[in-house]
Short mmCIF file of C-alpha atoms in Angstrom, two decimals:
data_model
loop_
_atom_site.label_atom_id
_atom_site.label_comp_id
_atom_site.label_asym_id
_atom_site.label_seq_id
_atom_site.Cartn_x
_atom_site.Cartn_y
_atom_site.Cartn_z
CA UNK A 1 -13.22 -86.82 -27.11
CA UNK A 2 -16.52 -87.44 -29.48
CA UNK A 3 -18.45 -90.39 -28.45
CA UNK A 4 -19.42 -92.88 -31.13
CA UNK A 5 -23.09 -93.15 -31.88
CA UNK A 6 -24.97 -96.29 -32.29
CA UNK A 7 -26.36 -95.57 -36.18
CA UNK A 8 -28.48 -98.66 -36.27
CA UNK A 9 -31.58 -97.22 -34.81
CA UNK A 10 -31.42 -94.67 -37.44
CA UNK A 11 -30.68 -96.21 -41.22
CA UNK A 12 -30.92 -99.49 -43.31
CA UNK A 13 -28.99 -101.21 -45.89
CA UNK A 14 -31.41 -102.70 -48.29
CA UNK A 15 -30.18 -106.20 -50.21
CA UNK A 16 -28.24 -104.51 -53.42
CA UNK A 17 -26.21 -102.47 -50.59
CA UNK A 18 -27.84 -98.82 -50.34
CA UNK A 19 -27.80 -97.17 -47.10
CA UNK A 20 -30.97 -95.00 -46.27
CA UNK A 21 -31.49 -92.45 -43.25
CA UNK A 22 -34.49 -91.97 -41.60
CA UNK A 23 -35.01 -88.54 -42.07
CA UNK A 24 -37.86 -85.96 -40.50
CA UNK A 25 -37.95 -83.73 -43.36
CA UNK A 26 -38.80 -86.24 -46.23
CA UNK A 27 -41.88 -87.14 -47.81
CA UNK A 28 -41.46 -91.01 -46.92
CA UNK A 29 -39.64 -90.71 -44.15
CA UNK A 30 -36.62 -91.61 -45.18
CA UNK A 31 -33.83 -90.84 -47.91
CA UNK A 32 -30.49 -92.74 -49.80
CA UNK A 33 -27.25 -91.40 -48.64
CA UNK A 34 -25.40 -93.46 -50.59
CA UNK A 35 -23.99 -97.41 -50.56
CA UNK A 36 -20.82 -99.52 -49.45
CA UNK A 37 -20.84 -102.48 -51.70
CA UNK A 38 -18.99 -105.26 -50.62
CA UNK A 39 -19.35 -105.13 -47.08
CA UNK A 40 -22.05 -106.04 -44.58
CA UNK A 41 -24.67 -104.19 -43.11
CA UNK A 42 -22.96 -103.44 -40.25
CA UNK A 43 -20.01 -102.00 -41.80
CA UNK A 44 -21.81 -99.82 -44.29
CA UNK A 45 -24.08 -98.39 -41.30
CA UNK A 46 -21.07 -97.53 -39.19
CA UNK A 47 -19.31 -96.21 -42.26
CA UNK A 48 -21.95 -93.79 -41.96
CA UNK A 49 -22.65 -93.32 -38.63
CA UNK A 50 -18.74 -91.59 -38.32
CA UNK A 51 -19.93 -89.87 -40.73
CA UNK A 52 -23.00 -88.38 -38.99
CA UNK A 53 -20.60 -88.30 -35.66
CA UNK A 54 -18.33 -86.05 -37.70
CA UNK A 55 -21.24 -83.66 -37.72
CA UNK A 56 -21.49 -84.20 -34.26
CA UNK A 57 -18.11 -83.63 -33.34
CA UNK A 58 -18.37 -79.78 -35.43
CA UNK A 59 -21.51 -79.11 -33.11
CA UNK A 60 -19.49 -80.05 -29.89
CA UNK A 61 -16.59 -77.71 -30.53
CA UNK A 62 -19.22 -74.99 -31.71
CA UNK A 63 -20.13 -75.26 -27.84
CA UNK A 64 -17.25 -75.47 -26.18
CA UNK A 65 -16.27 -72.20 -28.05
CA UNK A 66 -19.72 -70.78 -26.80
CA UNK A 67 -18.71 -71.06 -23.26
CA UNK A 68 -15.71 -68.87 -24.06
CA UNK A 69 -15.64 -65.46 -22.60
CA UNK A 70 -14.54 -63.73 -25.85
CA UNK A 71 -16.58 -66.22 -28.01
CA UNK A 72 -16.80 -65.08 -32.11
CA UNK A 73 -20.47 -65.38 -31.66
CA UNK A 74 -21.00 -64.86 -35.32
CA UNK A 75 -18.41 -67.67 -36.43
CA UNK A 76 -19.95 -69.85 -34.20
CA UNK A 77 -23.41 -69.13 -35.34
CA UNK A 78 -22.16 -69.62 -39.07
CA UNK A 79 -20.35 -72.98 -38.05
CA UNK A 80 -23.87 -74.03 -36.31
CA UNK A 81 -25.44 -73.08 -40.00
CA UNK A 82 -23.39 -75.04 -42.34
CA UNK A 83 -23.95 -77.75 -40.07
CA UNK A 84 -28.22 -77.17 -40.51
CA UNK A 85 -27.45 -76.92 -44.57
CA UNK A 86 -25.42 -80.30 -44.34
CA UNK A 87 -28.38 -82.51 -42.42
CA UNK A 88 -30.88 -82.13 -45.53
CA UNK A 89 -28.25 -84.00 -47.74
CA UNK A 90 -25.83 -85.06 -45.94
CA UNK A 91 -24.53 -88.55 -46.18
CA UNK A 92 -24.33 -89.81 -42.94
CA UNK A 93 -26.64 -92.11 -40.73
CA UNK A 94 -27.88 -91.03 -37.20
CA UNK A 95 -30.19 -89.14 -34.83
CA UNK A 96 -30.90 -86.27 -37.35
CA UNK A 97 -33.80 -84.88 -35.87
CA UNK A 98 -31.69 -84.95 -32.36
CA UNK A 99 -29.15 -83.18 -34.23
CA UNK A 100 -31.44 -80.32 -35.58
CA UNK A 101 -33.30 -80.28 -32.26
CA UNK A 102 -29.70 -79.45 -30.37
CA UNK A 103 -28.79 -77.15 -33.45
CA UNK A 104 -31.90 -75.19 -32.37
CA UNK A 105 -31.43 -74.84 -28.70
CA UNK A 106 -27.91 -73.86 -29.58
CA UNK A 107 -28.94 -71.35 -31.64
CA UNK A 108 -30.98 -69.66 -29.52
CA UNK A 109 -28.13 -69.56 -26.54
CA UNK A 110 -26.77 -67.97 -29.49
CA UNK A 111 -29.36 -65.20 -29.86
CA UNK A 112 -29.20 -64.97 -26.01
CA UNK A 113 -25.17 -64.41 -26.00
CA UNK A 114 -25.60 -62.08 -28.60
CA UNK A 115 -28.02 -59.49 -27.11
CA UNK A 116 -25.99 -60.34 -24.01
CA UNK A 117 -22.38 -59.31 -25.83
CA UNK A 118 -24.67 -56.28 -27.31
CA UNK A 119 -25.13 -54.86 -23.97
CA UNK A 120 -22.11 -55.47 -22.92
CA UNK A 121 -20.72 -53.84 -26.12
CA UNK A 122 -23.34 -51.00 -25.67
CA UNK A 123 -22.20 -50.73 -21.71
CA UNK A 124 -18.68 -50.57 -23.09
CA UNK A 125 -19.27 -47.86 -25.49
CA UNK A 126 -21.43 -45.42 -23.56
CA UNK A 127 -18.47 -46.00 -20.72
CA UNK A 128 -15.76 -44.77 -23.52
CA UNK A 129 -17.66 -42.08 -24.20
CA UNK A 130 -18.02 -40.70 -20.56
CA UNK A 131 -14.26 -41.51 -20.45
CA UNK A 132 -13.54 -39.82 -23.63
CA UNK A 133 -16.18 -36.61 -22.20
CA UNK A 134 -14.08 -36.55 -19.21
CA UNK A 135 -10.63 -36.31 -20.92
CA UNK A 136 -12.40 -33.23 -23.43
CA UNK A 137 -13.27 -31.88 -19.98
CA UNK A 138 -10.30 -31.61 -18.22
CA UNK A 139 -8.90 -30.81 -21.48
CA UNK A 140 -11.04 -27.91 -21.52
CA UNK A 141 -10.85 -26.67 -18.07
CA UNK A 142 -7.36 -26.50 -17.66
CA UNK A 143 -7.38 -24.67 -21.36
CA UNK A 144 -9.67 -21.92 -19.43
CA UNK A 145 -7.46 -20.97 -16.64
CA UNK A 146 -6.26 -17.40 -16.94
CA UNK A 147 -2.29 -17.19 -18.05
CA UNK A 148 -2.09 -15.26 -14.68
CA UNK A 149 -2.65 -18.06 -12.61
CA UNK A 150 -1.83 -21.15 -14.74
CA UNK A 151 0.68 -23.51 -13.49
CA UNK A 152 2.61 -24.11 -16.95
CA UNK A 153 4.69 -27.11 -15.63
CA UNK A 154 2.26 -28.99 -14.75
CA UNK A 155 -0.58 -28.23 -16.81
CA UNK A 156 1.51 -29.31 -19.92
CA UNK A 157 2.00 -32.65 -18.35
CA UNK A 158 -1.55 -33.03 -17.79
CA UNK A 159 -1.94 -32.51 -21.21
CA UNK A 160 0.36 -34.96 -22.62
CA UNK A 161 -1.19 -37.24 -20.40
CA UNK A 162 -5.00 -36.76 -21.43
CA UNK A 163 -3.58 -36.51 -24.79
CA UNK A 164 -1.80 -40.32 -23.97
CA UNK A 165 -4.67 -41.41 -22.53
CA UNK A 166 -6.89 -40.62 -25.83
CA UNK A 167 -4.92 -42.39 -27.86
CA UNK A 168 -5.04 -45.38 -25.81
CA UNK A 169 -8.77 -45.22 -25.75
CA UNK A 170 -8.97 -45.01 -29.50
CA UNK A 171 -6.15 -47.80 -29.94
CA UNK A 172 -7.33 -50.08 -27.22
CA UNK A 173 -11.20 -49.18 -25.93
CA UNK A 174 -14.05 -49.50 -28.11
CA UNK A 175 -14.96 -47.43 -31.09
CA UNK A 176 -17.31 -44.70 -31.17
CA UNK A 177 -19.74 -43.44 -33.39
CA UNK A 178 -17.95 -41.03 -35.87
CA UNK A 179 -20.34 -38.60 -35.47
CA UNK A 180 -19.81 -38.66 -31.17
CA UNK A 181 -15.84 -39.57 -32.10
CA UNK A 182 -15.51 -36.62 -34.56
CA UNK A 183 -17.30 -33.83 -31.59
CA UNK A 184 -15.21 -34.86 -29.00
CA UNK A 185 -11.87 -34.89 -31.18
CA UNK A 186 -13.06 -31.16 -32.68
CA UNK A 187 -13.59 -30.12 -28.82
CA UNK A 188 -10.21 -31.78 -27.34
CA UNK A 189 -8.45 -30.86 -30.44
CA UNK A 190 -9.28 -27.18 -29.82
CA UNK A 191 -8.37 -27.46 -25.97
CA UNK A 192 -5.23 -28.40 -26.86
CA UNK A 193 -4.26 -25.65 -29.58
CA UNK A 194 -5.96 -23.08 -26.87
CA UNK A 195 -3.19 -24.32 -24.13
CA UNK A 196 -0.27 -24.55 -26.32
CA UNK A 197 -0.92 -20.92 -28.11
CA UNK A 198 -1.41 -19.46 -24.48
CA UNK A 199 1.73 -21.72 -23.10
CA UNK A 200 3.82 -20.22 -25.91
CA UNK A 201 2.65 -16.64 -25.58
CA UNK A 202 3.15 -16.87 -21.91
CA UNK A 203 7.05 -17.89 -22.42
CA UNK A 204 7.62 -16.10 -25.34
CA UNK A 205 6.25 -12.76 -22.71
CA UNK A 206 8.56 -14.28 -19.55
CA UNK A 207 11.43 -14.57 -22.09
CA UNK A 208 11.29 -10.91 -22.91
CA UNK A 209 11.15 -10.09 -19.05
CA UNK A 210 14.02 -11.86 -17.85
CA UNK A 211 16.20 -10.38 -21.04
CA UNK A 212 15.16 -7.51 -19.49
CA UNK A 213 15.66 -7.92 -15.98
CA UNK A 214 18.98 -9.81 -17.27
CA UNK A 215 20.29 -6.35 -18.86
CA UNK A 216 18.72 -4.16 -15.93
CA UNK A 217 20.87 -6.23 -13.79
CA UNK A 218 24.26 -6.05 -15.94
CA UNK A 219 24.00 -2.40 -15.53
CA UNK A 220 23.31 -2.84 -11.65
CA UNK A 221 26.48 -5.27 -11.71
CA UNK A 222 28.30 -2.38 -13.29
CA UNK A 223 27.42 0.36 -11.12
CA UNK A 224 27.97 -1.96 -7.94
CA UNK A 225 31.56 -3.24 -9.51
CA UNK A 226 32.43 0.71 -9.92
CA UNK A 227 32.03 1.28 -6.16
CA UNK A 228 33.79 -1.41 -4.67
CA UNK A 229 36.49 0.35 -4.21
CA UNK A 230 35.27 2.94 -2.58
CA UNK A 231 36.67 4.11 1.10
CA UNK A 232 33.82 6.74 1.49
CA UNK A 233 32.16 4.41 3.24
CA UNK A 234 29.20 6.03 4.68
CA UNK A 235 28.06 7.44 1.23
CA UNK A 236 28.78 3.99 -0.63
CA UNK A 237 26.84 1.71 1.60
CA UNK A 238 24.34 4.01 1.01
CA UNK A 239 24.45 3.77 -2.69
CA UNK A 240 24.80 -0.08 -2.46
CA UNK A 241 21.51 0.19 -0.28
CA UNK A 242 19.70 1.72 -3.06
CA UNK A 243 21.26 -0.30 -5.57
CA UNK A 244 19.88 -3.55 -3.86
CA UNK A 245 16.29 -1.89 -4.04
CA UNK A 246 16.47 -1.27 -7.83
CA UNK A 247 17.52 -4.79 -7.88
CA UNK A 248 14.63 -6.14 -5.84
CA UNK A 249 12.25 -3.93 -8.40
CA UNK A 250 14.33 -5.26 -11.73
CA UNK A 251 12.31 -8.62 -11.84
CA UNK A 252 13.83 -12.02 -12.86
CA UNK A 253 15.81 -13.15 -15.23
CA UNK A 254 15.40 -16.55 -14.98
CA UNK A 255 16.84 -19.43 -11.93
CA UNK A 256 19.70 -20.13 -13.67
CA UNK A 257 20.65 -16.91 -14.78
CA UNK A 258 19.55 -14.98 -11.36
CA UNK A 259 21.61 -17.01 -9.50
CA UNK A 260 24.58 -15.78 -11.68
CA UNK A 261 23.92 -12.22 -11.71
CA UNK A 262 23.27 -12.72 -8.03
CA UNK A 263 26.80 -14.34 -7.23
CA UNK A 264 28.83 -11.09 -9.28
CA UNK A 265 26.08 -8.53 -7.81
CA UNK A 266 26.99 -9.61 -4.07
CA UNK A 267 30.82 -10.24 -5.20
CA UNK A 268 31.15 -6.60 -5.55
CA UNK A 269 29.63 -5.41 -2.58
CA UNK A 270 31.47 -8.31 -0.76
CA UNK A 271 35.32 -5.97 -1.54
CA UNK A 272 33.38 -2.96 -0.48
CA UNK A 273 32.20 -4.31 2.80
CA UNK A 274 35.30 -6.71 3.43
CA UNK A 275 37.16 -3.55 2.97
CA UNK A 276 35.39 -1.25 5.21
CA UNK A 277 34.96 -4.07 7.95
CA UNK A 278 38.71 -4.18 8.22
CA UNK A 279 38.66 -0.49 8.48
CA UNK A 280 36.26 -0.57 10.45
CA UNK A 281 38.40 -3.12 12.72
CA UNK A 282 40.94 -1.19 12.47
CA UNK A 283 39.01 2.07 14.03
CA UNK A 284 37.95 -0.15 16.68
CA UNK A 285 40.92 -1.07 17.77
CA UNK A 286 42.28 2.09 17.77
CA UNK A 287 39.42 3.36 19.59
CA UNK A 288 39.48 0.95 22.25
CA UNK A 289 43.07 2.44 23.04
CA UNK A 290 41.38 5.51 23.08
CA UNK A 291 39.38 4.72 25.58
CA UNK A 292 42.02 2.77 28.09
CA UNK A 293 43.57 5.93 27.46
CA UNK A 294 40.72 8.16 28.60
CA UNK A 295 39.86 5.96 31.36
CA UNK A 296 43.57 6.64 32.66
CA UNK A 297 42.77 10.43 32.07
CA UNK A 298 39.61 9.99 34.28
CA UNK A 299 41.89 8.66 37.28
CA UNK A 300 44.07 11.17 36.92
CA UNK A 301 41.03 13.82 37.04
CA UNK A 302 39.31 12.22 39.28
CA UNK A 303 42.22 12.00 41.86
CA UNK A 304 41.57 16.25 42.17
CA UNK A 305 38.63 15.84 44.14
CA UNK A 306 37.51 16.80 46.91
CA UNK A 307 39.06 20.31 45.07
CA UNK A 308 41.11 21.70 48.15
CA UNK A 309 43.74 24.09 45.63
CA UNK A 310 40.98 25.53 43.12
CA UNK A 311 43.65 27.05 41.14
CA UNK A 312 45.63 24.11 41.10
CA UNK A 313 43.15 21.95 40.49
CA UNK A 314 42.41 24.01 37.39
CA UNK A 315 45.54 24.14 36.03
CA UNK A 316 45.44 20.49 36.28
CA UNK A 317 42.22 20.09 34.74
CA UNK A 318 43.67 22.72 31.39
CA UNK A 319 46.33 19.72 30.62
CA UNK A 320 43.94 17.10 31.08
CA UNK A 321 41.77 18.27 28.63
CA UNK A 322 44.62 19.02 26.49
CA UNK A 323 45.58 15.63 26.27
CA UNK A 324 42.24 14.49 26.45
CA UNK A 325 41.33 16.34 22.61
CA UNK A 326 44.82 14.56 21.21
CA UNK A 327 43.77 10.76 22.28
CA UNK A 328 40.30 11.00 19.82
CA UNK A 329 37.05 9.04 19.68
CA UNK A 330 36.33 6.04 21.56
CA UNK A 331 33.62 3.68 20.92
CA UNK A 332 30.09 5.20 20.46
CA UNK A 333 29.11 2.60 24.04
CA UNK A 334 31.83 3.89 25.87
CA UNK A 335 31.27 7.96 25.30
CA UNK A 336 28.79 8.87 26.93
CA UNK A 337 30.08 7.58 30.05
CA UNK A 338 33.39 8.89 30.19
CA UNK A 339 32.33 12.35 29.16
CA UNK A 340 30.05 12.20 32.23
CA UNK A 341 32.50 11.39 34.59
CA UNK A 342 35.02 13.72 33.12
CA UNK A 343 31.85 16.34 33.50
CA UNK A 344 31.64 15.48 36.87
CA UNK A 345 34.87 16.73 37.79
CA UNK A 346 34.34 19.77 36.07
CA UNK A 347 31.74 20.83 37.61
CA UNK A 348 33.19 20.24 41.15
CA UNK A 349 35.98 22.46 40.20
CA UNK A 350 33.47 24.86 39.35
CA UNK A 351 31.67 24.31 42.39
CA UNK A 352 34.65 24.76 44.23
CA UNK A 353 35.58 27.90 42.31
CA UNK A 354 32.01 29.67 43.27
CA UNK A 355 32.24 28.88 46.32
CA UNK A 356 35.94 30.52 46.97
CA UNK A 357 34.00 33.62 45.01
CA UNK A 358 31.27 33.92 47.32
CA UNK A 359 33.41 33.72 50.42
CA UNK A 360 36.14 36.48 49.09
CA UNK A 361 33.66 38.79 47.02
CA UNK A 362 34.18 42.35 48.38
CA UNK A 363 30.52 43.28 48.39
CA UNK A 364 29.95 39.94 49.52
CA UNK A 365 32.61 40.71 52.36
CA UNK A 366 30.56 44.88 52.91
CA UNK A 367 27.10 43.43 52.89
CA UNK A 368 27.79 40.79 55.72
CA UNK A 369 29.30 43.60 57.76
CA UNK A 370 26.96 45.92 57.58
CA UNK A 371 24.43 43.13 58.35
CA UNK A 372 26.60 42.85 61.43
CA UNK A 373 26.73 46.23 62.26
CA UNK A 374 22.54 46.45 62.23
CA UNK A 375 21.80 43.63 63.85
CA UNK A 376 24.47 44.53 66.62
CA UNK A 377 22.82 47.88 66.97
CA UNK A 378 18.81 46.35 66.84
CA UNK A 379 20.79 43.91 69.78
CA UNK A 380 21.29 46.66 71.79
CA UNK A 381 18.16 48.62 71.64
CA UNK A 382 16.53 45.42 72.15
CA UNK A 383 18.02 45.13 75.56
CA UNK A 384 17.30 48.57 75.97
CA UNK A 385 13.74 47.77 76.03
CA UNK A 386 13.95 44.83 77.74
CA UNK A 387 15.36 46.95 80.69
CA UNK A 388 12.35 49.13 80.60
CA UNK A 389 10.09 46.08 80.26
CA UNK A 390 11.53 44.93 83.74
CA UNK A 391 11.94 48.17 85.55
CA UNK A 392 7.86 48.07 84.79
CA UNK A 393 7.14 44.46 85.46
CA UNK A 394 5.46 44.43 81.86
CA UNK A 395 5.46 40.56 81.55
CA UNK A 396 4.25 40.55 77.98
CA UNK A 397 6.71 42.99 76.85
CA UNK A 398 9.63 41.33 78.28
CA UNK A 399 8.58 38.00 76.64
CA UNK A 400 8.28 40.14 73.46
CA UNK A 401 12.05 41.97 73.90
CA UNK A 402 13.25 38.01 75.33
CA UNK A 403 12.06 36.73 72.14
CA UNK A 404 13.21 39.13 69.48
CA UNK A 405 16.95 39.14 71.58
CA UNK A 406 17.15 35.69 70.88
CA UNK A 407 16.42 35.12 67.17
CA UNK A 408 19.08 38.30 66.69
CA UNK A 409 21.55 36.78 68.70
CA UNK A 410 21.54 33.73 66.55
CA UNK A 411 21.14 35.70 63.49
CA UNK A 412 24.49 37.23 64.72
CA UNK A 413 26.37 33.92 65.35
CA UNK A 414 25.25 32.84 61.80
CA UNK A 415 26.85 36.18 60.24
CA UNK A 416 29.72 36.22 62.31
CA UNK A 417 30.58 32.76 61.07
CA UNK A 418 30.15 33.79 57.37
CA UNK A 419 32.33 36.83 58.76
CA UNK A 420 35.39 34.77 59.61
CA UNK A 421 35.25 32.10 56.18
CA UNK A 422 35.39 34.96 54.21
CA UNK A 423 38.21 36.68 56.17
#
C-alpha cells in the first residue's frame, strides 16, 4: 500500500491560486506546476502531493520487482528513468530531491544486479558450453570405436540421447556464441553421420552373412532331412556328426531365424535317432535274452567239471558250442565275462585231455620202463658195493653206497607210481 506524503513542507499556493514546488534543480529554487482555482490551499497542495505520491508509488514497485530473482533488470532500470525525466517537469508537489536521491541509490543496486546477472549469465554460458563439449565428446568417442567391437544397440541409444539432450540445451539452456555454437554443431554433426554410416555398413555386412548362413543352413536342413530315414545307423550318425560341424562353422543367420532353422535341423535328426533308439531297444532286449540264454549254457558247461569222462565231456562241450553260435551277441558288458567262463571250461577239458595223453602215450609208457629197468639194475650194483664196503669196514664208502641206495630207491617208487597211472 503507498503511504501518503505530507506535501506541505514542499510547495505553496500563492493568492491568485498557483501551486509552486520547491525544486533543487532551478535557478530560484523553486518552479509552477500548475493551479487549482477554486479551492483552498490545502486542497490544491494535496491535489498535488498524490500526484508526486503517484511517482512514488512507480518507484516502489520498481523495487519490489528488483528483489525478484528473475528481475527484467533493464525494464526496471527504464521504469526508474522515465521516472528521473518526469521530476524536472513534473506537476506534482513533494520531496523531489528525496525522490532523485532514492532514484540514485536505486540505480546503482541496479548497476550492481546487473554485473551480478552478467556473471551469472557468463557462469551459465561457459557451463553450456562444457556441457555442450561433453555431449561433442562422447559423441565423438563412441563414433571412434572400431565396427569390430562396437556395441550397436546401445551405442545408437546413446546417440539419440546426446542428440536429445542437445536439443534441450539449445531449446532450454543459454545461447552460445555462433561462432562456439556453429564448431561444436560442425563437430557433433559429423560424429553423428560417422556412427550412422558405420551402423548401416555394419548391418547392411551382418545382413549379407546371415542370408548366407540362412541358405548354408537350408542345404544342411536338406541333407539332414534326406537321411532321416536311414537304418544304416552307424554310417548316418556319422554323417549327422559331420553335418552338425558344418553347421557350427555356417555362422548365423539371425535369433529369430536360427532358432527356426535350428528347430527343422534337430527335427530331422530327432526320426533318425528316435528310430535307431528303438532299434537299438529292440537289440537290447534281444540281447539280454541272449545272455540269460548263455548264462544257462554256462551251467550246463560248467556242470562237466571236474572232467572225469574226457571224451564225454567233449562231446558235450561240441553241442554246447553249437548252440552257443545260434543264441548271438549279448550286451558288449556282459561278453567278456561269459566268454571267460565258457574259456574256462575249455581249457579244463583240455587239461584233462593232456593229461589222459601223457599217462597213455606209448613212448611215454617205453621211456618210464626203461627208466625202471636202469635204475633197478644201478639198485643192484649199488648193493653190490655196499656189500664190499662192509666186508672191508670202509665206513666212508658204505655211507657213500647207503646214500646213493636211497635216493634210487625213491627214484624207483616215484616211477613205479607213474608206471601203474599209465597202465
Amino acid at each position: 500500500m503507498t503511504t501518503v506524503s505530507d506535501p506541505t513542507p514542499w510547495g505553496r499556493v500563492s493568492e491568485d491560486g498557483s501551486v509552486f514546488v520547491k525544486d533543487p534543480w532551478a535557478e530560484s529554487g523553486e518552479r509552477f506546476v500548475g493551479s487549482y482555482p477554486n479551492a483552498s490551499a490545502e486542497d490544491a497542495l494535496a491535489y498535488y502531493g498524490r500526484k508526486f505520491d503517484e511517482l512514488v508509488g512507480l518507484v516502489d514497485i520498481a523495487e519490489q520487482r528488483m528483489g525478484l530473482p528473475d528481475a527484467n533488470v533493464q525494464a526496471i532500470t527504464q521504469e526508474l528513468r522515465n521516472v528521473r525525466e518526469k521530476l524536472s517537469e513534473a506537476a506534482v508537489v513533494g520531496d523531489l530531491g528525496g525522490l532523485a536521491a532514492r532514484l540514485e541509490s536505486l540505480e546503482g543496486g541496479l548497476e550492481q544486479r546487473r554485473a551480478d546477472l552478467e556473471k551469472a549469465r557468463a557462469q551459465a554460458r561457459a557451463a553450456a558450453e562444457q556441457a555442450r563439449r561433453a555431449i561433442v565428446d562422447e559423441a565423438e568417442q563412441i563414433s571412434g570405436v572400431e565396427p569390430k567391437r562396437m556395441q550397436w544397440k546401445a551405442s545408437a541409444d546413446r546417440m539419440q540421447e546426446l542428440f536429445d539432450s542437445w536439443k534441450t540445451a539449445q531449446r532450454e539452456g543459454p545461447r552460445l556464441d555462433k561462432a562456439t555454437e556453429d564448431e561444436l554443431w560442425h563437430r557433433f554433426s559429423h560424429a553423428r553421420t560417422t556412427f550412422d554410416r558405420a551402423r548401416k555398413h555394419h548391418f547392411t555386412q551382418l545382413h549379407q552373412e546371415h542370408n548366407a548362413a540362412k541358405q548354408a543352413k537350408e542345404k544342411l536342413i536338406a541333407e539332414a532331412e534326406a537321411l532321416s530315414s536311414s537304418t544304416d545307423w552307424g554310417a548316418t550318425s556319422a554323417a549327422y556328426r559331420e553335418l552338425l560341424e558344418r553347421w557350427k562353422k555356417a555362422g548365423r543367420a539371425g535369433r529369430k531365424d536360427d532358432d527356426a532353422l535350428w528347430a527343422r535341423f534337430r527335427a530331422a535328426q530327432d526320426v533318425f535317432y528316435a528310430a535307431r533308439g528303438a532299434d537299438n531297444a529292440k537289440s537290447d532286449a534281444e540281447m539280454q535274452a541272449n545272455l540269460e540264454a548263455k548264462t544257462k549254457l554256462l551251467e550246463e558247461a560248467e556242470a562237466l567239471l571236474p572232467v572225469k569222462d574226457v571224451k564225454a565231456a567233449k562231446a558235450a562241450l561240441r553241442g554246447i558250442h553249437e548252440r552257443w553260435e545260434e543264441i548271438g551277441k549279448v550286451p558288449r558288458a556282459a561278453l567278456h565275462g561269459v566268454e571267460r567262463r565258457l574259456k574256462a571250461v575249455e581249457q579244463a577239458v583240455r587239461d584233462r585231455e593232456d593229461e589222459r595223453w601223457k599217462r597213455t602215450n606209448p613212448e611215454t609208457k617205453a621211456r618210464t620202463e626203461g627208466a625202471l629197468g636202469q635204475l633197478e639194475s644201478s639198485i643192484a650194483s649199488l648193493e653190490d658195493d655196499l656189500a664190499i664196503a662192509k666186508s672191508r669196514g670202509d665206513a666212508r664208502r658204505i655211507a657213500e653206497a647207503e646214500a646213493a641206495l636211497a635216493a634210487r630207491r625213491s627214484w624207483l617208487e616215484q616211477l613205479r607210481r607213474t608206471a601203474r597211472d599209465l597202465r
